[in-house]
PDB file of C-alpha atoms in Angstrom:
ATOM      1  CA  UNK A   1     -98.519 -56.409 -68.377  1.00  0.00           C
ATOM      2  CA  UNK A   2     -95.649 -55.712 -70.830  1.00  0.00           C
ATOM      3  CA  UNK A   3     -93.189 -58.530 -71.274  1.00  0.00           C
ATOM      4  CA  UNK A   4     -89.979 -59.391 -73.052  1.00  0.00           C
ATOM      5  CA  UNK A   5     -90.518 -61.715 -76.006  1.00  0.00           C
ATOM      6  CA  UNK A   6     -88.022 -63.938 -77.785  1.00  0.00           C
ATOM      7  CA  UNK A   7     -88.058 -65.830 -81.045  1.00  0.00           C
ATOM      8  CA  UNK A   8     -87.665 -68.578 -81.925  1.00  0.00           C
ATOM      9  CA  UNK A   9     -88.395 -70.629 -78.841  1.00  0.00           C
ATOM     10  CA  UNK A  10     -86.191 -73.432 -80.139  1.00  0.00           C
ATOM     11  CA  UNK A  11     -83.481 -73.285 -82.800  1.00  0.00           C
ATOM     12  CA  UNK A  12     -81.621 -76.305 -84.108  1.00  0.00           C
ATOM     13  CA  UNK A  13     -78.554 -75.675 -86.233  1.00  0.00           C
ATOM     14  CA  UNK A  14     -75.515 -77.421 -87.610  1.00  0.00           C
ATOM     15  CA  UNK A  15     -72.088 -76.671 -86.205  1.00  0.00           C
ATOM     16  CA  UNK A  16     -70.460 -73.822 -88.106  1.00  0.00           C
ATOM     17  CA  UNK A  17     -73.733 -72.192 -89.105  1.00  0.00           C
ATOM     18  CA  UNK A  18     -74.728 -68.665 -88.176  1.00  0.00           C
ATOM     19  CA  UNK A  19     -77.737 -68.100 -85.951  1.00  0.00           C
ATOM     20  CA  UNK A  20     -79.609 -64.973 -85.003  1.00  0.00           C
ATOM     21  CA  UNK A  21     -81.665 -64.943 -81.855  1.00  0.00           C
ATOM     22  CA  UNK A  22     -84.277 -62.246 -81.612  1.00  0.00           C
ATOM     23  CA  UNK A  23     -85.698 -60.355 -78.685  1.00  0.00           C
ATOM     24  CA  UNK A  24     -88.247 -57.616 -78.291  1.00  0.00           C
ATOM     25  CA  UNK A  25     -87.580 -55.863 -74.980  1.00  0.00           C
ATOM     26  CA  UNK A  26     -90.256 -53.999 -73.053  1.00  0.00           C
ATOM     27  CA  UNK A  27     -90.974 -50.866 -75.064  1.00  0.00           C
ATOM     28  CA  UNK A  28     -89.785 -48.063 -72.760  1.00  0.00           C
ATOM     29  CA  UNK A  29     -86.742 -49.914 -71.492  1.00  0.00           C
ATOM     30  CA  UNK A  30     -83.267 -48.565 -72.119  1.00  0.00           C
ATOM     31  CA  UNK A  31     -80.892 -51.315 -70.999  1.00  0.00           C
ATOM     32  CA  UNK A  32     -80.699 -54.673 -72.722  1.00  0.00           C
ATOM     33  CA  UNK A  33     -78.900 -57.878 -71.882  1.00  0.00           C
ATOM     34  CA  UNK A  34     -78.193 -61.364 -73.098  1.00  0.00           C
ATOM     35  CA  UNK A  35     -77.544 -64.263 -70.751  1.00  0.00           C
ATOM     36  CA  UNK A  36     -77.158 -67.947 -71.375  1.00  0.00           C
ATOM     37  CA  UNK A  37     -77.778 -71.068 -69.349  1.00  0.00           C
ATOM     38  CA  UNK A  38     -76.148 -74.327 -70.326  1.00  0.00           C
ATOM     39  CA  UNK A  39     -78.331 -77.273 -69.298  1.00  0.00           C
ATOM     40  CA  UNK A  40     -78.031 -77.936 -65.595  1.00  0.00           C
ATOM     41  CA  UNK A  41     -75.793 -74.932 -64.966  1.00  0.00           C
ATOM     42  CA  UNK A  42     -76.292 -71.435 -63.704  1.00  0.00           C
ATOM     43  CA  UNK A  43     -77.290 -68.425 -65.739  1.00  0.00           C
ATOM     44  CA  UNK A  44     -74.267 -66.558 -67.135  1.00  0.00           C
ATOM     45  CA  UNK A  45     -74.047 -62.947 -68.259  1.00  0.00           C
ATOM     46  CA  UNK A  46     -72.992 -62.413 -71.874  1.00  0.00           C
ATOM     47  CA  UNK A  47     -73.419 -58.755 -72.736  1.00  0.00           C
ATOM     48  CA  UNK A  48     -75.160 -55.528 -71.805  1.00  0.00           C
ATOM     49  CA  UNK A  49     -76.230 -52.862 -74.272  1.00  0.00           C
ATOM     50  CA  UNK A  50     -77.182 -49.252 -73.736  1.00  0.00           C
ATOM     51  CA  UNK A  51     -77.488 -46.218 -75.978  1.00  0.00           C
ATOM     52  CA  UNK A  52     -76.773 -48.310 -79.070  1.00  0.00           C
ATOM     53  CA  UNK A  53     -73.503 -49.704 -77.883  1.00  0.00           C
ATOM     54  CA  UNK A  54     -72.127 -52.511 -75.782  1.00  0.00           C
ATOM     55  CA  UNK A  55     -71.566 -51.334 -72.221  1.00  0.00           C
ATOM     56  CA  UNK A  56     -70.076 -54.552 -70.879  1.00  0.00           C
ATOM     57  CA  UNK A  57     -69.321 -58.048 -72.109  1.00  0.00           C
ATOM     58  CA  UNK A  58     -68.102 -61.240 -70.509  1.00  0.00           C
ATOM     59  CA  UNK A  59     -65.242 -63.505 -71.511  1.00  0.00           C
ATOM     60  CA  UNK A  60     -67.776 -65.779 -73.168  1.00  0.00           C
ATOM     61  CA  UNK A  61     -68.767 -63.006 -75.560  1.00  0.00           C
ATOM     62  CA  UNK A  62     -65.900 -63.401 -78.012  1.00  0.00           C
ATOM     63  CA  UNK A  63     -65.591 -62.377 -81.666  1.00  0.00           C
ATOM     64  CA  UNK A  64     -68.114 -65.012 -82.682  1.00  0.00           C
ATOM     65  CA  UNK A  65     -70.855 -63.085 -80.912  1.00  0.00           C
ATOM     66  CA  UNK A  66     -72.402 -59.773 -81.824  1.00  0.00           C
ATOM     67  CA  UNK A  67     -75.460 -57.810 -80.785  1.00  0.00           C
ATOM     68  CA  UNK A  68     -77.519 -55.290 -82.622  1.00  0.00           C
ATOM     69  CA  UNK A  69     -80.556 -53.134 -82.160  1.00  0.00           C
ATOM     70  CA  UNK A  70     -81.522 -52.804 -85.828  1.00  0.00           C
ATOM     71  CA  UNK A  71     -84.668 -50.778 -85.177  1.00  0.00           C
ATOM     72  CA  UNK A  72     -86.550 -49.293 -82.260  1.00  0.00           C
ATOM     73  CA  UNK A  73     -87.914 -52.574 -81.026  1.00  0.00           C
ATOM     74  CA  UNK A  74     -85.712 -55.588 -81.791  1.00  0.00           C
ATOM     75  CA  UNK A  75     -82.524 -56.624 -80.036  1.00  0.00           C
ATOM     76  CA  UNK A  76     -80.594 -59.472 -81.644  1.00  0.00           C
ATOM     77  CA  UNK A  77     -77.777 -61.810 -80.709  1.00  0.00           C
ATOM     78  CA  UNK A  78     -75.793 -63.286 -83.580  1.00  0.00           C
ATOM     79  CA  UNK A  79     -73.448 -66.222 -83.305  1.00  0.00           C
ATOM     80  CA  UNK A  80     -71.353 -66.323 -86.478  1.00  0.00           C
ATOM     81  CA  UNK A  81     -70.080 -69.883 -86.481  1.00  0.00           C
ATOM     82  CA  UNK A  82     -71.783 -72.022 -83.901  1.00  0.00           C
ATOM     83  CA  UNK A  83     -69.937 -74.628 -81.870  1.00  0.00           C
ATOM     84  CA  UNK A  84     -71.337 -77.617 -80.003  1.00  0.00           C
ATOM     85  CA  UNK A  85     -70.664 -75.839 -76.727  1.00  0.00           C
ATOM     86  CA  UNK A  86     -72.926 -72.958 -77.737  1.00  0.00           C
ATOM     87  CA  UNK A  87     -75.896 -75.233 -77.086  1.00  0.00           C
ATOM     88  CA  UNK A  88     -77.771 -73.538 -74.281  1.00  0.00           C
ATOM     89  CA  UNK A  89     -80.841 -71.551 -73.375  1.00  0.00           C
ATOM     90  CA  UNK A  90     -80.332 -67.894 -74.283  1.00  0.00           C
ATOM     91  CA  UNK A  91     -82.235 -65.271 -72.343  1.00  0.00           C
ATOM     92  CA  UNK A  92     -82.790 -61.662 -73.245  1.00  0.00           C
ATOM     93  CA  UNK A  93     -83.499 -59.183 -70.462  1.00  0.00           C
ATOM     94  CA  UNK A  94     -84.208 -55.491 -70.155  1.00  0.00           C
ATOM     95  CA  UNK A  95     -84.688 -52.822 -67.562  1.00  0.00           C
ATOM     96  CA  UNK A  96     -85.889 -49.301 -67.667  1.00  0.00           C
ATOM     97  CA  UNK A  97     -84.564 -46.123 -66.191  1.00  0.00           C
ATOM     98  CA  UNK A  98     -81.550 -47.405 -64.337  1.00  0.00           C
ATOM     99  CA  UNK A  99     -79.262 -50.329 -65.027  1.00  0.00           C
ATOM    100  CA  UNK A 100     -79.732 -51.330 -61.400  1.00  0.00           C
ATOM    101  CA  UNK A 101     -83.484 -51.691 -61.621  1.00  0.00           C
ATOM    102  CA  UNK A 102     -85.345 -54.954 -61.904  1.00  0.00           C
ATOM    103  CA  UNK A 103     -84.352 -56.950 -64.957  1.00  0.00           C
ATOM    104  CA  UNK A 104     -87.207 -58.601 -66.785  1.00  0.00           C
ATOM    105  CA  UNK A 105     -86.344 -61.750 -68.663  1.00  0.00           C
ATOM    106  CA  UNK A 106     -87.818 -63.230 -71.775  1.00  0.00           C
ATOM    107  CA  UNK A 107     -88.869 -66.887 -72.009  1.00  0.00           C
ATOM    108  CA  UNK A 108     -85.611 -67.856 -73.686  1.00  0.00           C
ATOM    109  CA  UNK A 109     -84.489 -69.487 -76.919  1.00  0.00           C
ATOM    110  CA  UNK A 110     -83.195 -73.016 -76.642  1.00  0.00           C
ATOM    111  CA  UNK A 111     -80.301 -73.349 -79.097  1.00  0.00           C
ATOM    112  CA  UNK A 112     -79.214 -76.842 -80.058  1.00  0.00           C
ATOM    113  CA  UNK A 113     -76.041 -77.165 -82.117  1.00  0.00           C
ATOM    114  CA  UNK A 114     -75.570 -80.533 -83.817  1.00  0.00           C
TER     115      UNK A 114
ATOM    116  CA  UNK B   1     -66.928 -69.325 -52.657  1.00  0.00           C
ATOM    117  CA  UNK B   2     -68.451 -67.743 -55.700  1.00  0.00           C
ATOM    118  CA  UNK B   3     -70.475 -64.585 -55.927  1.00  0.00           C
ATOM    119  CA  UNK B   4     -74.033 -65.710 -55.378  1.00  0.00           C
ATOM    120  CA  UNK B   5     -74.133 -69.145 -53.796  1.00  0.00           C
ATOM    121  CA  UNK B   6     -77.438 -70.603 -52.721  1.00  0.00           C
ATOM    122  CA  UNK B   7     -77.994 -72.950 -49.862  1.00  0.00           C
ATOM    123  CA  UNK B   8     -79.384 -75.562 -49.770  1.00  0.00           C
ATOM    124  CA  UNK B   9     -78.961 -76.891 -53.303  1.00  0.00           C
ATOM    125  CA  UNK B  10     -82.186 -78.864 -52.936  1.00  0.00           C
ATOM    126  CA  UNK B  11     -85.099 -78.598 -50.539  1.00  0.00           C
ATOM    127  CA  UNK B  12     -88.107 -80.880 -50.249  1.00  0.00           C
ATOM    128  CA  UNK B  13     -91.056 -79.890 -48.068  1.00  0.00           C
ATOM    129  CA  UNK B  14     -94.750 -80.596 -47.631  1.00  0.00           C
ATOM    130  CA  UNK B  15     -97.442 -78.230 -48.801  1.00  0.00           C
ATOM    131  CA  UNK B  16     -98.215 -75.658 -46.144  1.00  0.00           C
ATOM    132  CA  UNK B  17     -94.709 -75.611 -44.709  1.00  0.00           C
ATOM    133  CA  UNK B  18     -92.358 -72.678 -45.018  1.00  0.00           C
ATOM    134  CA  UNK B  19     -89.324 -72.803 -47.281  1.00  0.00           C
ATOM    135  CA  UNK B  20     -86.165 -70.838 -46.587  1.00  0.00           C
ATOM    136  CA  UNK B  21     -83.381 -70.423 -49.097  1.00  0.00           C
ATOM    137  CA  UNK B  22     -80.139 -68.606 -48.474  1.00  0.00           C
ATOM    138  CA  UNK B  23     -77.749 -66.773 -50.729  1.00  0.00           C
ATOM    139  CA  UNK B  24     -74.243 -65.598 -49.956  1.00  0.00           C
ATOM    140  CA  UNK B  25     -72.037 -63.309 -51.994  1.00  0.00           C
ATOM    141  CA  UNK B  26     -68.516 -61.958 -51.853  1.00  0.00           C
ATOM    142  CA  UNK B  27     -68.288 -58.396 -53.140  1.00  0.00           C
ATOM    143  CA  UNK B  28     -70.274 -55.234 -52.501  1.00  0.00           C
ATOM    144  CA  UNK B  29     -73.586 -55.106 -54.277  1.00  0.00           C
ATOM    145  CA  UNK B  30     -76.005 -52.514 -55.498  1.00  0.00           C
ATOM    146  CA  UNK B  31     -78.962 -54.849 -55.221  1.00  0.00           C
ATOM    147  CA  UNK B  32     -79.878 -58.498 -55.000  1.00  0.00           C
ATOM    148  CA  UNK B  33     -82.710 -60.028 -56.981  1.00  0.00           C
ATOM    149  CA  UNK B  34     -84.500 -63.352 -56.587  1.00  0.00           C
ATOM    150  CA  UNK B  35     -85.846 -65.257 -59.566  1.00  0.00           C
ATOM    151  CA  UNK B  36     -87.874 -68.410 -60.026  1.00  0.00           C
ATOM    152  CA  UNK B  37     -87.444 -70.833 -62.898  1.00  0.00           C
ATOM    153  CA  UNK B  38     -89.766 -73.690 -63.650  1.00  0.00           C
ATOM    154  CA  UNK B  39     -88.075 -76.599 -65.356  1.00  0.00           C
ATOM    155  CA  UNK B  40     -86.779 -75.584 -68.765  1.00  0.00           C
ATOM    156  CA  UNK B  41     -88.650 -72.308 -68.707  1.00  0.00           C
ATOM    157  CA  UNK B  42     -87.845 -68.621 -68.363  1.00  0.00           C
ATOM    158  CA  UNK B  43     -86.809 -66.616 -65.325  1.00  0.00           C
ATOM    159  CA  UNK B  44     -89.594 -64.959 -63.401  1.00  0.00           C
ATOM    160  CA  UNK B  45     -88.597 -62.006 -61.262  1.00  0.00           C
ATOM    161  CA  UNK B  46     -89.759 -62.311 -57.668  1.00  0.00           C
ATOM    162  CA  UNK B  47     -88.287 -59.464 -55.684  1.00  0.00           C
ATOM    163  CA  UNK B  48     -85.439 -56.931 -55.662  1.00  0.00           C
ATOM    164  CA  UNK B  49     -83.808 -55.702 -52.484  1.00  0.00           C
ATOM    165  CA  UNK B  50     -81.348 -52.822 -52.540  1.00  0.00           C
ATOM    166  CA  UNK B  51     -78.166 -52.653 -50.513  1.00  0.00           C
ATOM    167  CA  UNK B  52     -79.669 -50.052 -48.169  1.00  0.00           C
ATOM    168  CA  UNK B  53     -82.710 -52.211 -47.412  1.00  0.00           C
ATOM    169  CA  UNK B  54     -82.903 -54.967 -44.846  1.00  0.00           C
ATOM    170  CA  UNK B  55     -86.220 -56.645 -45.521  1.00  0.00           C
ATOM    171  CA  UNK B  56     -88.908 -56.704 -48.183  1.00  0.00           C
ATOM    172  CA  UNK B  57     -92.204 -58.486 -48.515  1.00  0.00           C
ATOM    173  CA  UNK B  58     -94.269 -59.478 -51.485  1.00  0.00           C
ATOM    174  CA  UNK B  59     -97.293 -61.647 -50.835  1.00  0.00           C
ATOM    175  CA  UNK B  60     -96.029 -64.924 -49.352  1.00  0.00           C
ATOM    176  CA  UNK B  61     -92.412 -63.949 -49.988  1.00  0.00           C
ATOM    177  CA  UNK B  62     -90.085 -62.343 -47.498  1.00  0.00           C
ATOM    178  CA  UNK B  63     -86.546 -61.400 -48.398  1.00  0.00           C
ATOM    179  CA  UNK B  64     -83.876 -60.246 -45.997  1.00  0.00           C
ATOM    180  CA  UNK B  65     -80.485 -58.792 -46.710  1.00  0.00           C
ATOM    181  CA  UNK B  66     -77.543 -58.613 -44.320  1.00  0.00           C
ATOM    182  CA  UNK B  67     -74.767 -56.657 -46.000  1.00  0.00           C
ATOM    183  CA  UNK B  68     -72.419 -57.154 -43.051  1.00  0.00           C
ATOM    184  CA  UNK B  69     -72.624 -60.923 -43.570  1.00  0.00           C
ATOM    185  CA  UNK B  70     -73.026 -60.601 -47.333  1.00  0.00           C
ATOM    186  CA  UNK B  71     -76.046 -62.833 -47.290  1.00  0.00           C
ATOM    187  CA  UNK B  72     -79.721 -62.860 -48.181  1.00  0.00           C
ATOM    188  CA  UNK B  73     -82.574 -65.204 -47.499  1.00  0.00           C
ATOM    189  CA  UNK B  74     -85.827 -65.900 -49.290  1.00  0.00           C
ATOM    190  CA  UNK B  75     -88.707 -67.214 -47.222  1.00  0.00           C
ATOM    191  CA  UNK B  76     -91.798 -68.632 -48.887  1.00  0.00           C
ATOM    192  CA  UNK B  77     -94.584 -69.057 -46.365  1.00  0.00           C
ATOM    193  CA  UNK B  78     -97.427 -71.555 -46.595  1.00  0.00           C
ATOM    194  CA  UNK B  79     -95.885 -73.221 -49.637  1.00  0.00           C
ATOM    195  CA  UNK B  80     -97.963 -74.727 -52.415  1.00  0.00           C
ATOM    196  CA  UNK B  81     -97.221 -77.450 -54.933  1.00  0.00           C
ATOM    197  CA  UNK B  82     -97.119 -74.708 -57.585  1.00  0.00           C
ATOM    198  CA  UNK B  83     -94.079 -73.214 -55.817  1.00  0.00           C
ATOM    199  CA  UNK B  84     -92.042 -76.197 -57.010  1.00  0.00           C
ATOM    200  CA  UNK B  85     -89.248 -74.646 -59.068  1.00  0.00           C
ATOM    201  CA  UNK B  86     -85.621 -73.572 -58.953  1.00  0.00           C
ATOM    202  CA  UNK B  87     -84.904 -70.333 -57.144  1.00  0.00           C
ATOM    203  CA  UNK B  88     -81.924 -68.162 -57.969  1.00  0.00           C
ATOM    204  CA  UNK B  89     -80.387 -65.158 -56.349  1.00  0.00           C
ATOM    205  CA  UNK B  90     -78.658 -62.692 -58.625  1.00  0.00           C
ATOM    206  CA  UNK B  91     -76.449 -59.830 -57.528  1.00  0.00           C
ATOM    207  CA  UNK B  92     -75.875 -56.531 -59.272  1.00  0.00           C
ATOM    208  CA  UNK B  93     -72.412 -55.506 -58.242  1.00  0.00           C
ATOM    209  CA  UNK B  94     -71.684 -52.042 -56.928  1.00  0.00           C
ATOM    210  CA  UNK B  95     -70.601 -49.664 -59.676  1.00  0.00           C
ATOM    211  CA  UNK B  96     -70.716 -52.318 -62.357  1.00  0.00           C
ATOM    212  CA  UNK B  97     -73.880 -51.397 -64.127  1.00  0.00           C
ATOM    213  CA  UNK B  98     -76.713 -53.826 -64.485  1.00  0.00           C
ATOM    214  CA  UNK B  99     -74.850 -57.071 -65.041  1.00  0.00           C
ATOM    215  CA  UNK B 100     -76.367 -59.778 -62.839  1.00  0.00           C
ATOM    216  CA  UNK B 101     -74.314 -62.608 -61.406  1.00  0.00           C
ATOM    217  CA  UNK B 102     -76.415 -65.663 -60.683  1.00  0.00           C
ATOM    218  CA  UNK B 103     -75.919 -68.415 -58.173  1.00  0.00           C
ATOM    219  CA  UNK B 104     -76.419 -72.103 -58.847  1.00  0.00           C
ATOM    220  CA  UNK B 105     -79.915 -72.044 -57.432  1.00  0.00           C
ATOM    221  CA  UNK B 106     -81.981 -73.971 -54.941  1.00  0.00           C
ATOM    222  CA  UNK B 107     -84.284 -76.645 -56.298  1.00  0.00           C
ATOM    223  CA  UNK B 108     -87.481 -76.553 -54.259  1.00  0.00           C
ATOM    224  CA  UNK B 109     -89.926 -79.436 -54.306  1.00  0.00           C
ATOM    225  CA  UNK B 110     -93.256 -78.961 -52.550  1.00  0.00           C
ATOM    226  CA  UNK B 111     -95.168 -82.182 -52.124  1.00  0.00           C
ATOM    227  CA  UNK B 112     -98.963 -82.074 -52.002  1.00  0.00           C
TER     228      UNK B 112
END
């Protein structure tokens, strides 16, 4: 069964460094998302992406964050200058024909900012 | 209350018993989805119920939706130790695309 994949599974970085989290959504999906989950808290929406542009973003998704679909398969989340509070699990998700269909989540990337 | 609140926050049962988790929300939704998360792992999609549906089944799972009360419930029948996990409801708001708003989750512990 097709699945969303994410790399790396765990990223450790120093505060102020740039990180790029990578996702490969399910191949025929059209809508892509990033969410994050700070340890012990609920999953929070960051951004949605459709037709090569951001369709919605949350207050969390400030100028330090950007997303890109550099080719036909990858979907990336970049954090330009990481802060301690960016430490979280980051999940990529995708769905297919309609934005309101089932969202399939990847296994997540645990980001630790020191 | 927030959009997507689960109740109870924690539930401990014996294997073989049924587990019921509830979710309440505030604003009109397009659909409501239930996910499972094992400790520190990814989110596994369980079931999606649309706003015009009242009940759905999938194996040992039964989900109900009451739009008049803005609430949903997830029933796991004949629970197993492997069902131990956190369960989240997530709502896709009406006319707001695919963004999902998650609740805090119910932590289910099934004792063998």
